[in-house]
Amino acid sequence: DIQLTQSPSFLSASVGDRVTITCRASQGIRSYLAWYQQKPGKAPKLLIYAASTLQSGVPSRFSGSGSGTEFTLTISSLQPEDFATYYCQQLNSYPLTFGGGTKVEIK
Amino acid sequence: QVQLVQSGAEVKKPGASVKVSCKVSGYTLTELSMHWVRQAPGKGPEWMGGFDPEDGETIYAQKFQGRVTMTEDTSTDTAYMELSSLRSEDTAVYYCATGLASVVETTQRKHYWGQGTLVTVSS
């Protein structure tokens, strides 16, 4: 199984900050990586797919990059509604796997 | 408007089975590849299995092999996930979701999640 390791697991930031989250895969997954945002009591929401493609309706302050084994999710200017937990997910091969999550909290 | 609407919360005793439903609207089930993901309290999502359109078969995560069955009723566009021999560690929110395993499906605007079904296993 492909393991996804996210860092950091917890992040404290202020509104307007630039935030970067990293996801490392245990083996190469080409660009088959998605990023999700999840708020308490809600289903995960797709932000980015194919490593860098913004899902329709997602604000342009979110961006993704990377390929192979290292990927990043960047929020260019953190907004109050962005405080949530973020997960990466690989779809290169079965079983599909998710990272452990990064919780973004208000400083 | 595409929606995946799941059945309500369940409370089960250890050893019992649970069957969660996921009703699709806005698409037919045959147009989608349905997957099931669970999330234990305070934990990240965990993929349980789903339909692989390349093989035309349902693939289950090794962890759940023999305990989970995923079926579809195309006449009602409803998908089902049944988990048997429940234990306390199966307490989680269970989600149906489409487009999880395919960039093409996501590009075709076929990426959706149900609202989740809480399954509590307790004696």
PDB file of C-alpha atoms in Angstrom:
ATOM      1  CA  ASP A   1       0.000   0.000   0.000  1.00  0.00           C
ATOM      2  CA  ILE A   2       1.119   3.554  -0.702  1.00  0.00           C
ATOM      3  CA  GLN A   3       1.608   5.569   2.485  1.00  0.00           C
ATOM      4  CA  LEU A   4       1.032   9.323   2.442  1.00  0.00           C
ATOM      5  CA  THR A   5       2.780  11.398   5.093  1.00  0.00           C
ATOM      6  CA  GLN A   6       1.545  14.933   5.648  1.00  0.00           C
ATOM      7  CA  SER A   7       3.449  17.656   7.417  1.00  0.00           C
ATOM      8  CA  PRO A   8       2.904  19.463   9.584  1.00  0.00           C
ATOM      9  CA  SER A   9       0.076  17.655  11.358  1.00  0.00           C
ATOM     10  CA  PHE A  10      -0.910  20.883  13.061  1.00  0.00           C
ATOM     11  CA  LEU A  11      -0.447  24.472  11.956  1.00  0.00           C
ATOM     12  CA  SER A  12      -1.301  27.707  13.726  1.00  0.00           C
ATOM     13  CA  ALA A  13      -1.626  30.714  11.419  1.00  0.00           C
ATOM     14  CA  SER A  14      -3.196  34.148  11.116  1.00  0.00           C
ATOM     15  CA  VAL A  15      -5.633  35.538   8.575  1.00  0.00           C
ATOM     16  CA  GLY A  16      -3.646  36.716   5.564  1.00  0.00           C
ATOM     17  CA  ASP A  17      -0.760  34.290   6.114  1.00  0.00           C
ATOM     18  CA  ARG A  18       0.655  32.136   3.328  1.00  0.00           C
ATOM     19  CA  VAL A  19       0.338  28.494   4.312  1.00  0.00           C
ATOM     20  CA  THR A  20       2.050  25.453   2.793  1.00  0.00           C
ATOM     21  CA  ILE A  21       1.229  21.808   3.548  1.00  0.00           C
ATOM     22  CA  THR A  22       3.363  18.941   2.293  1.00  0.00           C
ATOM     23  CA  CYS A  23       2.335  15.403   1.350  1.00  0.00           C
ATOM     24  CA  ARG A  24       4.997  12.755   0.703  1.00  0.00           C
ATOM     25  CA  ALA A  25       4.190   9.413  -0.915  1.00  0.00           C
ATOM     26  CA  SER A  26       6.049   6.211  -0.053  1.00  0.00           C
ATOM     27  CA  GLN A  27       6.448   5.503  -3.754  1.00  0.00           C
ATOM     28  CA  GLY A  28       5.917   7.442  -6.964  1.00  0.00           C
ATOM     29  CA  ILE A  29       2.316   8.284  -7.793  1.00  0.00           C
ATOM     30  CA  ARG A  30       2.922  10.476 -10.858  1.00  0.00           C
ATOM     31  CA  SER A  31       0.375  13.302 -10.514  1.00  0.00           C
ATOM     32  CA  TYR A  32      -2.448  11.189  -9.114  1.00  0.00           C
ATOM     33  CA  LEU A  33      -2.974  13.220  -5.978  1.00  0.00           C
ATOM     34  CA  ALA A  34      -5.971  15.115  -4.637  1.00  0.00           C
ATOM     35  CA  TRP A  35      -6.333  17.582  -1.784  1.00  0.00           C
ATOM     36  CA  TYR A  36      -9.415  17.938   0.407  1.00  0.00           C
ATOM     37  CA  GLN A  37     -10.646  20.356   3.033  1.00  0.00           C
ATOM     38  CA  GLN A  38     -12.804  19.070   5.849  1.00  0.00           C
ATOM     39  CA  LYS A  39     -14.730  20.983   8.479  1.00  0.00           C
ATOM     40  CA  PRO A  40     -16.266  19.374  11.597  1.00  0.00           C
ATOM     41  CA  GLY A  41     -19.342  17.296  10.874  1.00  0.00           C
ATOM     42  CA  LYS A  42     -18.984  17.663   7.106  1.00  0.00           C
ATOM     43  CA  ALA A  43     -17.793  15.443   4.289  1.00  0.00           C
ATOM     44  CA  PRO A  44     -14.400  16.183   2.772  1.00  0.00           C
ATOM     45  CA  LYS A  45     -14.518  18.802   0.021  1.00  0.00           C
ATOM     46  CA  LEU A  46     -12.303  18.393  -3.048  1.00  0.00           C
ATOM     47  CA  LEU A  47      -9.982  21.359  -3.586  1.00  0.00           C
ATOM     48  CA  ILE A  48      -7.317  20.151  -6.020  1.00  0.00           C
ATOM     49  CA  TYR A  49      -7.051  17.087  -8.274  1.00  0.00           C
ATOM     50  CA  ALA A  50      -4.335  15.764 -10.558  1.00  0.00           C
ATOM     51  CA  ALA A  51      -1.895  17.443  -8.144  1.00  0.00           C
ATOM     52  CA  SER A  52      -2.434  20.962  -9.477  1.00  0.00           C
ATOM     53  CA  THR A  53      -5.884  21.342 -11.050  1.00  0.00           C
ATOM     54  CA  LEU A  54      -8.268  23.538  -9.104  1.00  0.00           C
ATOM     55  CA  GLN A  55     -11.717  22.010  -8.653  1.00  0.00           C
ATOM     56  CA  SER A  56     -14.542  24.118 -10.058  1.00  0.00           C
ATOM     57  CA  GLY A  57     -15.764  26.720  -7.564  1.00  0.00           C
ATOM     58  CA  VAL A  58     -12.669  26.584  -5.332  1.00  0.00           C
ATOM     59  CA  PRO A  59     -11.053  29.994  -4.690  1.00  0.00           C
ATOM     60  CA  SER A  60      -7.847  30.702  -6.588  1.00  0.00           C
ATOM     61  CA  ARG A  61      -5.907  31.302  -3.340  1.00  0.00           C
ATOM     62  CA  PHE A  62      -5.625  27.492  -3.202  1.00  0.00           C
ATOM     63  CA  SER A  63      -2.975  25.901  -5.382  1.00  0.00           C
ATOM     64  CA  GLY A  64      -1.246  22.540  -5.634  1.00  0.00           C
ATOM     65  CA  SER A  65       2.056  21.404  -7.052  1.00  0.00           C
ATOM     66  CA  GLY A  66       4.345  18.406  -7.250  1.00  0.00           C
ATOM     67  CA  SER A  67       4.648  15.024  -8.882  1.00  0.00           C
ATOM     68  CA  GLY A  68       6.216  11.689  -8.086  1.00  0.00           C
ATOM     69  CA  THR A  69       6.568  11.529  -4.318  1.00  0.00           C
ATOM     70  CA  GLU A  70       6.400  15.123  -3.067  1.00  0.00           C
ATOM     71  CA  PHE A  71       3.415  17.442  -3.240  1.00  0.00           C
ATOM     72  CA  THR A  72       2.359  20.728  -1.722  1.00  0.00           C
ATOM     73  CA  LEU A  73      -0.885  22.538  -1.085  1.00  0.00           C
ATOM     74  CA  THR A  74      -0.539  26.295  -0.736  1.00  0.00           C
ATOM     75  CA  ILE A  75      -3.070  28.823   0.509  1.00  0.00           C
ATOM     76  CA  SER A  76      -1.768  32.188  -0.628  1.00  0.00           C
ATOM     77  CA  SER A  77      -3.675  34.340   1.873  1.00  0.00           C
ATOM     78  CA  LEU A  78      -5.483  32.473   4.639  1.00  0.00           C
ATOM     79  CA  GLN A  79      -9.103  33.476   5.110  1.00  0.00           C
ATOM     80  CA  PRO A  80     -11.314  32.858   8.187  1.00  0.00           C
ATOM     81  CA  GLU A  81     -13.266  30.157   6.337  1.00  0.00           C
ATOM     82  CA  ASP A  82     -10.041  28.233   5.593  1.00  0.00           C
ATOM     83  CA  PHE A  83      -9.534  27.093   9.161  1.00  0.00           C
ATOM     84  CA  ALA A  84     -10.130  23.361   8.784  1.00  0.00           C
ATOM     85  CA  THR A  85      -8.335  20.042   8.381  1.00  0.00           C
ATOM     86  CA  TYR A  86      -6.689  19.226   5.065  1.00  0.00           C
ATOM     87  CA  TYR A  87      -6.038  15.760   3.633  1.00  0.00           C
ATOM     88  CA  CYS A  88      -4.191  14.464   0.614  1.00  0.00           C
ATOM     89  CA  GLN A  89      -5.341  11.312  -1.208  1.00  0.00           C
ATOM     90  CA  GLN A  90      -3.571   9.228  -3.843  1.00  0.00           C
ATOM     91  CA  LEU A  91      -5.439   7.619  -6.721  1.00  0.00           C
ATOM     92  CA  ASN A  92      -2.458   6.110  -8.492  1.00  0.00           C
ATOM     93  CA  SER A  93      -3.264   2.593  -7.361  1.00  0.00           C
ATOM     94  CA  TYR A  94      -5.547   0.558  -5.136  1.00  0.00           C
ATOM     95  CA  PRO A  95      -6.031   0.671  -2.247  1.00  0.00           C
ATOM     96  CA  LEU A  96      -6.740   4.384  -2.355  1.00  0.00           C
ATOM     97  CA  THR A  97      -5.069   6.008   0.637  1.00  0.00           C
ATOM     98  CA  PHE A  98      -5.285   9.289   2.522  1.00  0.00           C
ATOM     99  CA  GLY A  99      -2.726  11.270   4.439  1.00  0.00           C
ATOM    100  CA  GLY A 100      -3.015  11.728   8.182  1.00  0.00           C
ATOM    101  CA  GLY A 101      -4.273  15.288   7.907  1.00  0.00           C
ATOM    102  CA  THR A 102      -3.130  18.810   8.719  1.00  0.00           C
ATOM    103  CA  LYS A 103      -5.256  20.851  11.079  1.00  0.00           C
ATOM    104  CA  VAL A 104      -5.049  24.579  10.420  1.00  0.00           C
ATOM    105  CA  GLU A 105      -6.027  26.650  13.426  1.00  0.00           C
ATOM    106  CA  ILE A 106      -6.222  30.339  14.192  1.00  0.00           C
ATOM    107  CA  LYS A 107      -3.170  31.825  15.873  1.00  0.00           C
TER     108      LYS A 107
ATOM    109  CA  GLN B   1     -28.370  19.077  -9.065  1.00  0.00           C
ATOM    110  CA  VAL B   2     -26.385  15.937  -8.219  1.00  0.00           C
ATOM    111  CA  GLN B   3     -26.908  14.533  -4.745  1.00  0.00           C
ATOM    112  CA  LEU B   4     -25.849  11.471  -2.805  1.00  0.00           C
ATOM    113  CA  VAL B   5     -28.255  11.010   0.104  1.00  0.00           C
ATOM    114  CA  GLN B   6     -27.377   8.424   2.720  1.00  0.00           C
ATOM    115  CA  SER B   7     -29.506   6.564   5.220  1.00  0.00           C
ATOM    116  CA  GLY B   8     -29.715   7.605   8.849  1.00  0.00           C
ATOM    117  CA  ALA B   9     -27.556   6.888  11.865  1.00  0.00           C
ATOM    118  CA  GLU B  10     -27.384   3.344  13.215  1.00  0.00           C
ATOM    119  CA  VAL B  11     -26.559   1.844  16.596  1.00  0.00           C
ATOM    120  CA  LYS B  12     -25.465  -1.784  16.528  1.00  0.00           C
ATOM    121  CA  LYS B  13     -24.223  -4.350  18.993  1.00  0.00           C
ATOM    122  CA  PRO B  14     -20.871  -6.091  18.526  1.00  0.00           C
ATOM    123  CA  GLY B  15     -21.164  -9.000  16.125  1.00  0.00           C
ATOM    124  CA  ALA B  16     -24.118  -7.531  14.242  1.00  0.00           C
ATOM    125  CA  SER B  17     -24.210  -6.252  10.668  1.00  0.00           C
ATOM    126  CA  VAL B  18     -25.099  -2.848   9.288  1.00  0.00           C
ATOM    127  CA  LYS B  19     -26.272  -1.870   5.819  1.00  0.00           C
ATOM    128  CA  VAL B  20     -25.929   1.750   4.741  1.00  0.00           C
ATOM    129  CA  SER B  21     -27.652   3.071   1.628  1.00  0.00           C
ATOM    130  CA  CYS B  22     -26.694   5.897  -0.725  1.00  0.00           C
ATOM    131  CA  LYS B  23     -29.363   7.223  -3.093  1.00  0.00           C
ATOM    132  CA  VAL B  24     -28.084   9.005  -6.193  1.00  0.00           C
ATOM    133  CA  SER B  25     -29.954  11.759  -7.983  1.00  0.00           C
ATOM    134  CA  GLY B  26     -28.882  13.841 -10.941  1.00  0.00           C
ATOM    135  CA  TYR B  27     -27.023  10.921 -12.492  1.00  0.00           C
ATOM    136  CA  THR B  28     -27.774   7.234 -12.858  1.00  0.00           C
ATOM    137  CA  LEU B  29     -25.636   4.838 -10.865  1.00  0.00           C
ATOM    138  CA  THR B  30     -24.315   3.323 -14.075  1.00  0.00           C
ATOM    139  CA  GLU B  31     -22.736   6.678 -14.949  1.00  0.00           C
ATOM    140  CA  LEU B  32     -20.758   6.778 -11.716  1.00  0.00           C
ATOM    141  CA  SER B  33     -18.100   4.749  -9.917  1.00  0.00           C
ATOM    142  CA  MET B  34     -19.228   4.458  -6.313  1.00  0.00           C
ATOM    143  CA  HIS B  35     -16.783   4.168  -3.426  1.00  0.00           C
ATOM    144  CA  TRP B  36     -17.149   3.924   0.329  1.00  0.00           C
ATOM    145  CA  VAL B  37     -14.934   5.724   2.829  1.00  0.00           C
ATOM    146  CA  ARG B  38     -15.153   5.697   6.592  1.00  0.00           C
ATOM    147  CA  GLN B  39     -13.822   8.069   9.206  1.00  0.00           C
ATOM    148  CA  ALA B  40     -13.449   7.069  12.841  1.00  0.00           C
ATOM    149  CA  PRO B  41     -13.796   9.798  15.473  1.00  0.00           C
ATOM    150  CA  GLY B  42     -10.780  12.128  15.349  1.00  0.00           C
ATOM    151  CA  LYS B  43      -9.129  10.144  12.558  1.00  0.00           C
ATOM    152  CA  GLY B  44      -8.537  10.623   8.853  1.00  0.00           C
ATOM    153  CA  PRO B  45     -10.609   9.097   6.061  1.00  0.00           C
ATOM    154  CA  GLU B  46     -10.111   5.415   5.245  1.00  0.00           C
ATOM    155  CA  TRP B  47     -11.052   3.913   1.877  1.00  0.00           C
ATOM    156  CA  MET B  48     -13.064   0.701   2.179  1.00  0.00           C
ATOM    157  CA  GLY B  49     -13.629  -0.181  -1.444  1.00  0.00           C
ATOM    158  CA  GLY B  50     -15.297   0.832  -4.665  1.00  0.00           C
ATOM    159  CA  PHE B  51     -16.076   0.149  -8.281  1.00  0.00           C
ATOM    160  CA  ASP B  52     -13.194   0.021 -10.728  1.00  0.00           C
ATOM    161  CA  PRO B  53     -14.620   0.855 -14.168  1.00  0.00           C
ATOM    162  CA  GLU B  54     -11.478  -0.419 -15.925  1.00  0.00           C
ATOM    163  CA  ASP B  55     -12.042  -3.943 -14.608  1.00  0.00           C
ATOM    164  CA  GLY B  56     -15.793  -3.664 -14.190  1.00  0.00           C
ATOM    165  CA  GLU B  57     -15.450  -5.048 -10.687  1.00  0.00           C
ATOM    166  CA  THR B  58     -15.718  -3.885  -7.104  1.00  0.00           C
ATOM    167  CA  ILE B  59     -12.398  -3.758  -5.263  1.00  0.00           C
ATOM    168  CA  TYR B  60     -12.267  -4.050  -1.487  1.00  0.00           C
ATOM    169  CA  ALA B  61      -9.503  -2.910   0.814  1.00  0.00           C
ATOM    170  CA  GLN B  62      -7.665  -5.920   2.215  1.00  0.00           C
ATOM    171  CA  LYS B  63      -8.568  -4.830   5.742  1.00  0.00           C
ATOM    172  CA  PHE B  64     -12.281  -5.339   5.055  1.00  0.00           C
ATOM    173  CA  GLN B  65     -12.141  -8.378   2.755  1.00  0.00           C
ATOM    174  CA  GLY B  66     -14.667 -10.967   3.867  1.00  0.00           C
ATOM    175  CA  ARG B  67     -16.560  -8.502   6.074  1.00  0.00           C
ATOM    176  CA  VAL B  68     -17.812  -5.917   3.589  1.00  0.00           C
ATOM    177  CA  THR B  69     -20.153  -6.187   0.625  1.00  0.00           C
ATOM    178  CA  MET B  70     -20.905  -3.320  -1.736  1.00  0.00           C
ATOM    179  CA  THR B  71     -23.897  -3.644  -4.023  1.00  0.00           C
ATOM    180  CA  GLU B  72     -25.968  -1.477  -6.330  1.00  0.00           C
ATOM    181  CA  ASP B  73     -29.635  -1.402  -7.299  1.00  0.00           C
ATOM    182  CA  THR B  74     -29.675   0.319 -10.676  1.00  0.00           C
ATOM    183  CA  SER B  75     -33.479   0.323 -10.773  1.00  0.00           C
ATOM    184  CA  THR B  76     -33.512   2.804  -7.878  1.00  0.00           C
ATOM    185  CA  ASP B  77     -30.016   4.288  -8.330  1.00  0.00           C
ATOM    186  CA  THR B  78     -29.159   3.258  -4.802  1.00  0.00           C
ATOM    187  CA  ALA B  79     -25.825   1.874  -3.627  1.00  0.00           C
ATOM    188  CA  TYR B  80     -25.405  -0.188  -0.470  1.00  0.00           C
ATOM    189  CA  MET B  81     -22.526  -1.020   1.838  1.00  0.00           C
ATOM    190  CA  GLU B  82     -22.955  -3.855   4.304  1.00  0.00           C
ATOM    191  CA  LEU B  83     -20.380  -4.466   7.026  1.00  0.00           C
ATOM    192  CA  SER B  84     -20.644  -7.579   9.163  1.00  0.00           C
ATOM    193  CA  SER B  85     -19.142  -8.866  12.424  1.00  0.00           C
ATOM    194  CA  LEU B  86     -19.106  -5.343  13.791  1.00  0.00           C
ATOM    195  CA  ARG B  87     -16.737  -4.408  16.611  1.00  0.00           C
ATOM    196  CA  SER B  88     -16.282  -1.224  18.584  1.00  0.00           C
ATOM    197  CA  GLU B  89     -13.454  -0.123  16.258  1.00  0.00           C
ATOM    198  CA  ASP B  90     -15.994   0.073  13.428  1.00  0.00           C
ATOM    199  CA  THR B  91     -17.657   3.059  15.091  1.00  0.00           C
ATOM    200  CA  ALA B  92     -17.273   5.744  12.440  1.00  0.00           C
ATOM    201  CA  VAL B  93     -18.990   7.976   9.928  1.00  0.00           C
ATOM    202  CA  TYR B  94     -19.425   6.086   6.664  1.00  0.00           C
ATOM    203  CA  TYR B  95     -19.479   8.044   3.395  1.00  0.00           C
ATOM    204  CA  CYS B  96     -20.366   7.094  -0.140  1.00  0.00           C
ATOM    205  CA  ALA B  97     -18.419   9.063  -2.732  1.00  0.00           C
ATOM    206  CA  THR B  98     -17.918   9.114  -6.492  1.00  0.00           C
ATOM    207  CA  GLY B  99     -14.976  10.123  -8.645  1.00  0.00           C
ATOM    208  CA  LEU B 100     -12.435   9.186  -5.985  1.00  0.00           C
ATOM    209  CA  ALA B 101     -10.337   6.987  -8.226  1.00  0.00           C
ATOM    210  CA  SER B 102     -10.556   8.778 -11.559  1.00  0.00           C
ATOM    211  CA  VAL B 103      -9.209  12.095 -12.782  1.00  0.00           C
ATOM    212  CA  VAL B 104     -11.414  11.670 -15.855  1.00  0.00           C
ATOM    213  CA  GLU B 105     -14.543  11.365 -13.721  1.00  0.00           C
ATOM    214  CA  THR B 106     -13.551  14.419 -11.705  1.00  0.00           C
ATOM    215  CA  THR B 107     -13.004  16.360 -14.941  1.00  0.00           C
ATOM    216  CA  GLN B 108     -16.475  15.244 -15.988  1.00  0.00           C
ATOM    217  CA  ARG B 109     -17.883  16.778 -12.781  1.00  0.00           C
ATOM    218  CA  LYS B 110     -18.642  13.387 -11.256  1.00  0.00           C
ATOM    219  CA  HIS B 111     -16.925  13.920  -7.894  1.00  0.00           C
ATOM    220  CA  TYR B 112     -19.471  13.930  -5.079  1.00  0.00           C
ATOM    221  CA  TRP B 113     -19.790  12.819  -1.469  1.00  0.00           C
ATOM    222  CA  GLY B 114     -22.798  11.786   0.571  1.00  0.00           C
ATOM    223  CA  GLN B 115     -23.523  13.523   3.851  1.00  0.00           C
ATOM    224  CA  GLY B 116     -22.233  10.601   5.924  1.00  0.00           C
ATOM    225  CA  THR B 117     -23.891   7.999   8.139  1.00  0.00           C
ATOM    226  CA  LEU B 118     -22.782   7.572  11.740  1.00  0.00           C
ATOM    227  CA  VAL B 119     -22.566   3.932  12.769  1.00  0.00           C
ATOM    228  CA  THR B 120     -22.053   3.354  16.473  1.00  0.00           C
ATOM    229  CA  VAL B 121     -21.086  -0.105  17.702  1.00  0.00           C
ATOM    230  CA  SER B 122     -21.702  -0.519  21.399  1.00  0.00           C
ATOM    231  CA  SER B 123     -22.890  -3.215  23.754  1.00  0.00           C
TER     232      SER B 123
END
